[in-house]
Amino acid sequence: MKITVIGTGYLGATHAACMAELGHEVLGLDVDPDKIARLSAGSTPFYEPGLDELLVKHVVGHEGSTGRLRFTTSWEEVADFGDLHFVCVNTPQRHGEYACDMSYVESAIDSLAPLLDRPALVVGKSTVPVGSAARLAERLAVRSPAGEAVELAWNPEFLREGFAVKDTLRPDRLVVGVREEGGPAEQRLREVYAPLLDAGVPFLVADYPTAELVKTAANSFLATKISFINAMAEVCEAAGADVVRLSKALSYDDRIGGRFLNAGLGFGGGCLPKDIRAFMARAGELGADQALTFLREVDSINMRRRSRMVELARQQCGDGFLGRRIAVLGAAFKPDSDDVRDSPALNVAGQIQLQGGQVTVYDPKAMDNARKLFPALGFADSAVEAARGAHVVLHLTEWREFKEMDPAVLSEVVAERRILDGRNALDPELWRGAGWTYRALGRPS
């Protein structure tokens, strides 16, 4: 099939490459010529394992490529290319508010609709407030020359950064919201995803609002689970208990499970924080705000973990940061990503620097993005260089490189052997055995 993908950011670039991998002819569009040039050259402006390899495999012009994928800045070319258009643009948090900024989605619809003069299917994948699809379907019909012959479906994405290619090619489920169950839109999406359906991936068909709610409900549940174990970490610290052992005991309960039950510095990134806030805002607009008031505490617990890490670091520095060097290992909000949006690690680093600490940051992939966001911080080219002369080392993003560090190597360069494990991912006995003072969130000292 011929497919277009509108928006080639994290979601769009991944979706375009993976649709080519499934055998479709794909045309990706973005308004940023530099981004289009880079994607056409076979590389992404962000780090996602396996994605560059897929681009080289399929982008037109590369030796041995299938030629099934190319990119453009032309809306007219997109409209002429095919009749199935995926909208994959960003939906950030509105400035100064909790609500979702729908301007990019609306702009995409408004740019595409006037060019659709024949029957077509537009498929939204962006995370939007419930009720958006019905409004956008009407907007499409009004602004398109083909009127109601242009149909809208909503097909939310469930990508995890660091696993986006796998999550697209081997998803745990596909959800589509359509105007008419069993109608043409559903049948066309079944054709698009036929290789996945043949492999047994569940295909769930729903109305617009249910499909929209699946993504926000899933993210809210995940955020709640993470904040729950971090709330238990607060109790453990007060009671002298060990949250890691508590979590392990809870994980054996089939009703609870152990995934995402790891206490630490909390969640960040471009999805969970803004999605739960937008969900709260939308519930208020619908008159159901009391149903989601618990998410305010979920958000609050998450932010308190950052303040607690700063407090622990201050204690390790003798109750003050002035004249103290602090090494921060990690800048990305999670490993296997260079995404620093709402990064807990950089938030902690920034707070410490504002309080007088001399902070040096190292991350395997996110250094360029971190420098752009926090230019006043110090940066190093390795964990060893970041730790040189440090009075305390903070482990804040659980990259494998950090988990496999030899404490003896860092011992040779630090001013004091003190480490704070913000992710409960290091081996306490290994570090203590090497003469380090080891502290972690939710664990006894």
Coordinates of C-alpha atoms in Angstrom, one line a residue:
M1 CA 0.0 0.0 0.0
K2 CA 1.0 3.6 -0.4
I3 CA 1.2 5.4 2.9
T4 CA 2.2 8.9 4.0
V5 CA 3.4 9.9 7.4
I6 CA 2.9 13.5 8.5
G7 CA 5.5 14.6 11.1
T8 CA 8.9 12.9 11.2
G9 CA 9.8 13.4 14.9
Y10 CA 10.3 10.5 17.2
L11 CA 6.9 8.9 16.5
G12 CA 6.7 9.7 12.8
A13 CA 10.2 8.7 11.7
T14 CA 9.8 5.4 13.6
H15 CA 6.4 4.7 12.1
A16 CA 7.5 5.6 8.6
A17 CA 10.6 3.3 8.7
C18 CA 8.6 0.4 10.2
M19 CA 5.8 0.7 7.7
A20 CA 8.4 0.4 5.0
E21 CA 9.8 -2.7 6.8
L22 CA 6.2 -4.2 6.6
G23 CA 6.4 -3.8 2.8
H24 CA 4.5 -0.6 2.2
E25 CA 5.6 2.3 0.0
V26 CA 6.0 5.3 2.4
L27 CA 6.4 9.0 2.0
G28 CA 7.2 11.0 5.1
L29 CA 6.5 14.7 5.4
D30 CA 8.0 17.4 7.7
V31 CA 8.1 21.2 7.5
D32 CA 11.7 21.2 8.6
P33 CA 14.0 20.9 5.5
D34 CA 17.1 20.1 7.6
K35 CA 15.3 17.2 9.3
I36 CA 14.1 15.9 5.9
A37 CA 17.7 16.1 4.5
R38 CA 19.0 14.2 7.4
L39 CA 16.4 11.4 7.2
S40 CA 16.9 11.2 3.5
A41 CA 20.6 10.6 4.2
G42 CA 19.6 7.7 6.4
S43 CA 20.0 9.1 9.9
T44 CA 17.7 10.5 12.6
P45 CA 18.2 13.7 14.6
F46 CA 17.7 11.7 17.8
Y47 CA 18.9 8.4 19.2
E48 CA 16.7 5.3 18.9
P49 CA 18.3 1.9 18.7
G50 CA 17.9 0.2 15.4
L51 CA 16.1 3.1 13.6
D52 CA 19.1 4.3 11.6
E53 CA 19.6 0.8 10.3
L54 CA 16.0 0.6 9.1
L55 CA 16.3 4.0 7.4
V56 CA 19.4 2.9 5.4
K57 CA 17.6 -0.3 4.5
H58 CA 14.6 1.4 3.0
V59 CA 15.4 5.0 2.1
V60 CA 15.6 5.7 -1.7
G61 CA 19.2 6.2 -2.9
H62 CA 21.1 4.0 -0.5
E63 CA 23.0 1.1 -1.9
G64 CA 21.0 -2.1 -1.5
S65 CA 18.0 -0.3 -0.1
T66 CA 14.4 -1.4 -1.0
G67 CA 13.6 2.2 -2.1
R68 CA 10.3 2.0 -0.3
L69 CA 10.8 5.1 1.9
R70 CA 11.4 8.7 1.0
F71 CA 10.8 12.1 2.5
T72 CA 9.4 15.5 1.4
T73 CA 8.4 19.0 2.5
S74 CA 5.6 19.2 0.0
W75 CA 1.9 18.8 1.1
E76 CA 0.9 18.6 -2.6
E77 CA 3.2 15.6 -3.1
V78 CA 1.7 13.9 0.0
A79 CA -1.8 14.4 -1.2
D80 CA -1.0 13.0 -4.6
F81 CA 1.1 10.1 -3.3
G82 CA -1.7 8.0 -1.8
D83 CA -5.0 8.0 0.1
L84 CA -3.9 6.8 3.5
H85 CA -2.3 9.4 5.7
F86 CA -0.9 8.9 9.2
V87 CA -0.7 12.1 11.4
C88 CA 2.2 11.7 13.8
V89 CA 2.9 15.2 15.0
N90 CA 3.7 16.4 18.6
T91 CA 1.1 17.3 21.2
P92 CA 3.1 19.0 23.9
Q93 CA 1.8 20.5 27.1
R94 CA 0.3 24.0 26.6
H95 CA 2.6 26.7 27.9
G96 CA 1.7 27.7 31.4
E97 CA -1.2 25.2 31.6
Y98 CA -1.8 21.5 32.2
A99 CA -3.8 21.2 29.0
C100 CA -2.6 19.6 25.7
D101 CA -1.4 21.9 22.9
M102 CA -3.3 20.7 19.8
S103 CA -2.0 23.3 17.4
Y104 CA 0.4 20.9 15.5
V105 CA -2.4 18.4 14.9
E106 CA -4.8 21.1 13.8
S107 CA -2.2 22.6 11.5
A108 CA -1.6 19.2 9.9
I109 CA -5.3 18.7 9.3
D110 CA -5.8 22.2 8.0
S111 CA -2.8 21.8 5.6
L112 CA -3.8 18.4 4.3
A113 CA -7.6 18.7 4.1
P114 CA -7.9 21.2 1.2
L115 CA -5.7 19.0 -1.0
L116 CA -7.9 15.9 -0.5
D117 CA -10.2 15.9 -3.5
R118 CA -10.9 12.1 -3.5
P119 CA -11.8 9.5 -0.9
A120 CA -9.0 9.1 1.7
L121 CA -8.4 7.8 5.2
V122 CA -6.5 10.0 7.7
V123 CA -5.3 8.1 10.7
G124 CA -4.3 10.0 13.9
K125 CA -1.5 8.5 16.0
S126 CA -0.7 11.5 18.2
T127 CA -1.8 11.4 21.9
V128 CA -4.8 13.8 22.1
P129 CA -7.5 14.7 24.7
V130 CA -10.6 12.5 24.5
G131 CA -13.1 14.1 22.2
S132 CA -10.5 15.4 19.7
A133 CA -11.1 12.8 17.0
A134 CA -14.8 13.6 16.6
R135 CA -14.0 17.3 16.3
L136 CA -11.1 16.7 13.8
A137 CA -13.3 14.3 11.7
E138 CA -15.8 17.1 11.3
R139 CA -13.0 19.6 10.5
L140 CA -11.7 17.2 7.8
A141 CA -15.1 16.8 6.2
V142 CA -15.7 20.6 6.2
R143 CA -12.3 21.6 4.8
S144 CA -11.8 18.8 2.2
P145 CA -13.2 19.1 -1.3
A146 CA -14.2 15.4 -1.0
G147 CA -16.2 16.1 2.1
E148 CA -17.3 13.1 4.1
A149 CA -15.5 10.8 1.7
V150 CA -12.4 11.7 3.7
E151 CA -12.7 9.6 6.9
L152 CA -10.8 9.8 10.1
A153 CA -9.6 6.9 12.3
W154 CA -7.6 7.1 15.5
N155 CA -4.8 4.6 16.1
P156 CA -2.9 5.5 19.3
E157 CA 0.8 4.7 19.6
F158 CA 2.3 2.8 22.5
L159 CA 6.0 3.3 21.9
R160 CA 8.7 3.1 24.6
E161 CA 11.8 5.2 23.9
G162 CA 14.7 2.8 23.5
F163 CA 12.3 0.1 22.2
A164 CA 10.3 2.0 19.6
V165 CA 11.2 -0.2 16.6
K166 CA 10.3 -3.4 18.5
D167 CA 7.1 -1.8 19.8
T168 CA 6.0 -0.9 16.3
L169 CA 7.0 -4.2 14.6
R170 CA 6.0 -6.5 17.5
P171 CA 3.3 -4.5 19.4
D172 CA 1.4 -6.1 22.3
R173 CA -1.9 -4.8 20.8
L174 CA -3.2 -2.5 18.0
V175 CA -6.1 -0.2 18.9
V176 CA -8.2 1.6 16.3
G177 CA -11.0 4.1 16.8
V178 CA -13.4 4.3 13.8
R179 CA -16.6 5.9 12.9
E180 CA -18.2 2.6 11.8
E181 CA -17.1 -0.7 13.2
G182 CA -16.5 -3.1 10.3
G183 CA -16.5 -0.3 7.8
P184 CA -13.9 0.8 5.2
A185 CA -11.6 2.5 7.7
E186 CA -11.2 -0.6 9.8
Q187 CA -10.7 -2.8 6.7
R188 CA -8.0 -0.6 5.4
L189 CA -6.1 -0.6 8.7
R190 CA -6.4 -4.4 8.8
E191 CA -4.6 -4.4 5.4
V192 CA -1.9 -2.0 6.7
Y193 CA -1.2 -4.1 9.7
A194 CA -1.8 -7.5 8.0
P195 CA 1.7 -8.9 8.7
L196 CA 1.2 -8.1 12.4
L197 CA -2.3 -9.6 12.6
D198 CA -1.0 -12.7 10.9
A199 CA 1.6 -12.9 13.7
G200 CA -1.2 -12.9 16.3
V201 CA -1.1 -9.3 17.4
P202 CA -4.5 -8.4 19.0
F203 CA -6.5 -5.9 17.0
L204 CA -9.0 -4.0 19.1
V205 CA -11.7 -1.9 17.4
A206 CA -13.5 0.9 19.3
D207 CA -15.3 4.2 19.0
Y208 CA -13.3 7.4 18.8
P209 CA -13.4 8.3 22.6
T210 CA -12.5 4.8 23.8
A211 CA -9.5 4.6 21.4
E212 CA -8.3 8.1 22.6
L213 CA -8.7 7.1 26.3
V214 CA -6.6 3.9 25.9
K215 CA -3.3 5.7 25.6
T216 CA -4.0 8.3 28.4
A217 CA -5.4 5.6 30.7
A218 CA -2.4 3.3 30.1
N219 CA 0.1 6.1 30.8
S220 CA -1.8 7.2 33.9
F221 CA -1.8 3.6 35.2
L222 CA 1.9 3.3 34.6
A223 CA 2.7 6.6 36.2
T224 CA 0.5 5.6 39.2
K225 CA 2.4 2.3 39.6
I226 CA 5.8 4.1 39.5
S227 CA 4.7 6.8 42.0
F228 CA 3.2 4.1 44.3
I229 CA 6.5 2.4 44.8
N230 CA 8.2 5.7 45.2
A231 CA 5.6 6.7 47.9
M232 CA 6.6 3.4 49.6
A233 CA 10.2 4.5 49.3
E234 CA 9.3 7.6 51.4
V235 CA 7.7 5.4 54.0
C236 CA 10.6 3.0 54.0
E237 CA 13.1 5.8 54.6
A238 CA 11.0 7.0 57.6
A239 CA 10.6 3.5 59.0
G240 CA 14.2 2.2 58.3
A241 CA 12.9 -0.4 55.8
D242 CA 14.3 -1.4 52.4
V243 CA 12.1 -0.6 49.4
V244 CA 14.0 -2.9 47.0
R245 CA 13.2 -5.9 49.1
L246 CA 9.6 -4.6 49.6
S247 CA 9.2 -4.3 45.8
K248 CA 10.6 -7.8 45.2
A249 CA 8.1 -9.3 47.7
L250 CA 5.2 -7.4 46.0
S251 CA 6.3 -8.6 42.6
Y252 CA 5.5 -12.2 43.4
D253 CA 1.8 -11.3 43.8
D254 CA 0.2 -12.0 40.4
R255 CA -2.3 -9.2 40.9
I256 CA 0.6 -6.7 41.1
G257 CA 3.6 -8.0 39.2
G258 CA 7.1 -6.6 39.2
R259 CA 7.3 -4.5 36.0
F260 CA 7.8 -0.8 36.7
L261 CA 7.8 -1.4 40.4
N262 CA 11.4 -0.1 40.9
A263 CA 11.7 2.8 43.3
G264 CA 14.0 5.6 42.3
L265 CA 14.2 9.1 40.9
G266 CA 10.8 8.8 39.1
F267 CA 9.6 9.3 35.6
G268 CA 10.2 12.1 33.1
G269 CA 10.4 12.4 29.3
G270 CA 8.0 13.9 26.8
C271 CA 5.1 11.6 27.4
L272 CA 4.1 10.5 31.0
P273 CA 4.3 13.9 32.8
K274 CA 2.5 15.9 30.1
D275 CA 0.0 13.2 29.4
I276 CA -1.2 12.8 32.9
R277 CA -1.5 16.5 33.3
A278 CA -3.5 16.9 30.1
F279 CA -5.7 14.0 31.2
M280 CA -6.5 15.9 34.4
A281 CA -7.2 19.1 32.5
R282 CA -9.5 17.3 30.1
A283 CA -11.4 15.5 32.9
G284 CA -12.0 19.0 34.4
E285 CA -13.4 20.2 31.1
L286 CA -15.7 17.2 31.0
G287 CA -16.9 17.8 34.5
A288 CA -15.2 14.6 35.8
D289 CA -12.3 16.3 37.5
Q290 CA -12.9 14.4 40.8
A291 CA -12.2 11.1 39.0
L292 CA -8.6 12.0 38.4
T293 CA -7.6 14.0 41.5
F294 CA -5.4 11.1 42.5
L295 CA -3.2 12.0 39.5
R296 CA -2.2 15.2 41.2
E297 CA -0.6 13.2 44.0
V298 CA 1.0 10.9 41.5
D299 CA 2.6 13.9 39.9
S300 CA 3.6 15.4 43.3
I301 CA 5.2 12.1 44.5
N302 CA 7.2 12.0 41.3
M303 CA 8.5 15.5 41.7
R304 CA 9.3 15.0 45.4
R305 CA 11.8 12.3 44.4
R306 CA 13.9 14.9 42.7
S307 CA 13.9 17.1 45.7
R308 CA 14.8 14.2 48.0
M309 CA 17.8 13.3 45.8
V310 CA 19.0 16.9 46.1
E311 CA 18.6 16.8 49.9
L312 CA 20.5 13.5 50.1
A313 CA 23.3 15.0 48.0
R314 CA 23.4 18.0 50.3
Q315 CA 23.7 15.8 53.4
Q316 CA 26.6 13.9 51.8
C317 CA 28.3 17.2 51.1
G318 CA 28.1 18.3 54.7
D319 CA 24.8 20.1 54.5
G320 CA 26.0 22.6 51.8
F321 CA 27.1 22.6 48.2
L322 CA 29.4 25.6 48.2
G323 CA 32.9 24.5 47.2
R324 CA 31.8 21.0 46.5
R325 CA 32.1 19.1 43.2
I326 CA 29.2 16.8 42.3
A327 CA 29.4 14.2 39.4
V328 CA 26.1 13.4 37.8
L329 CA 26.0 10.2 35.8
G330 CA 23.1 10.4 33.4
A331 CA 21.3 13.2 31.5
A332 CA 18.6 11.4 29.5
F333 CA 15.3 10.7 31.2
K334 CA 15.9 7.0 30.7
P335 CA 18.6 4.7 29.2
D336 CA 18.8 3.9 25.5
S337 CA 17.6 7.4 24.7
D338 CA 19.0 10.9 24.1
D339 CA 15.7 12.5 25.2
V340 CA 16.3 15.1 28.0
R341 CA 12.7 16.5 28.1
D342 CA 11.7 16.8 31.7
S343 CA 14.7 14.7 32.7
P344 CA 14.9 14.0 36.4
A345 CA 18.7 13.7 36.2
L346 CA 19.1 17.2 34.7
N347 CA 16.5 18.6 37.0
V348 CA 18.5 17.4 40.0
A349 CA 21.8 18.6 38.4
G350 CA 20.3 22.0 37.8
Q351 CA 18.9 22.4 41.3
I352 CA 22.3 21.5 42.8
Q353 CA 24.1 24.0 40.6
L354 CA 21.7 26.7 41.5
Q355 CA 22.5 26.0 45.2
G356 CA 26.2 26.5 44.6
G357 CA 27.5 23.1 43.7
Q358 CA 30.0 22.5 40.9
V359 CA 28.2 20.0 38.8
T360 CA 29.7 17.9 36.0
V361 CA 27.4 15.7 33.9
Y362 CA 28.1 12.7 31.7
D363 CA 25.7 10.6 29.6
P364 CA 26.5 8.1 26.8
K365 CA 24.1 9.6 24.3
A366 CA 22.4 12.8 25.6
M367 CA 25.3 15.2 25.9
D368 CA 24.4 17.5 23.0
N369 CA 20.8 17.8 24.1
A370 CA 21.8 18.3 27.7
R371 CA 24.2 21.1 26.8
K372 CA 21.5 22.9 24.8
L373 CA 19.0 22.7 27.7
F374 CA 21.5 23.4 30.6
P375 CA 24.5 25.3 29.1
A376 CA 25.7 26.5 32.5
L377 CA 26.4 22.9 33.8
G378 CA 29.8 21.3 33.4
F379 CA 30.1 18.3 31.0
A380 CA 32.6 15.6 30.7
D381 CA 33.5 13.0 28.0
S382 CA 33.4 10.0 30.3
A383 CA 32.1 8.8 33.7
V384 CA 35.7 8.9 35.0
E385 CA 36.2 12.5 33.9
A386 CA 32.9 13.5 35.4
A387 CA 33.9 12.0 38.7
R388 CA 37.3 13.5 38.8
G389 CA 37.7 15.5 42.0
A390 CA 34.0 14.9 43.0
H391 CA 32.9 14.9 46.6
V392 CA 29.8 12.8 45.7
V393 CA 28.8 10.9 42.6
L394 CA 25.1 10.7 41.7
H395 CA 23.8 7.8 39.5
L396 CA 20.7 9.2 38.0
T397 CA 20.1 7.3 34.6
E398 CA 20.5 3.6 34.6
W399 CA 22.6 3.0 31.6
R400 CA 24.3 -0.3 31.4
E401 CA 27.7 1.4 31.3
F402 CA 27.0 2.8 34.8
K403 CA 25.7 -0.4 36.2
E404 CA 28.8 -2.2 35.0
M405 CA 31.3 0.5 36.4
D406 CA 34.2 -0.7 38.4
P407 CA 34.2 1.2 41.8
A408 CA 37.9 0.8 42.0
V409 CA 38.4 2.8 38.8
L410 CA 36.4 5.8 40.1
S411 CA 38.1 5.5 43.5
E412 CA 41.3 6.7 41.9
V413 CA 39.9 10.0 40.7
V414 CA 37.2 11.2 43.2
A415 CA 37.9 13.5 46.2
E416 CA 35.6 11.4 48.4
R417 CA 34.1 7.9 47.8
R418 CA 30.4 8.7 48.2
I419 CA 27.8 7.6 45.7
L420 CA 24.0 8.1 45.7
D421 CA 22.1 5.6 43.6
G422 CA 19.0 7.4 42.3
R423 CA 17.8 4.3 40.4
N424 CA 18.5 1.5 42.8
A425 CA 20.4 -0.2 40.0
L426 CA 23.9 -0.6 41.5
D427 CA 25.2 -3.4 43.7
P428 CA 25.5 -1.9 47.2
E429 CA 27.8 -4.6 48.5
L430 CA 30.2 -4.1 45.5
W431 CA 30.5 -0.4 46.1
R432 CA 30.7 -0.7 49.9
G433 CA 33.3 -3.4 49.5
A434 CA 35.4 -1.0 47.5
G435 CA 35.3 1.5 50.4
W436 CA 32.4 3.7 49.2
T437 CA 29.6 5.2 51.2
Y438 CA 26.6 4.0 49.3
R439 CA 23.1 5.5 49.7
A440 CA 19.9 5.0 47.7
L441 CA 16.4 6.3 47.7
G442 CA 14.2 4.2 50.0
R443 CA 16.9 2.1 51.5
P444 CA 18.6 2.1 54.9
S445 CA 22.1 3.7 55.0

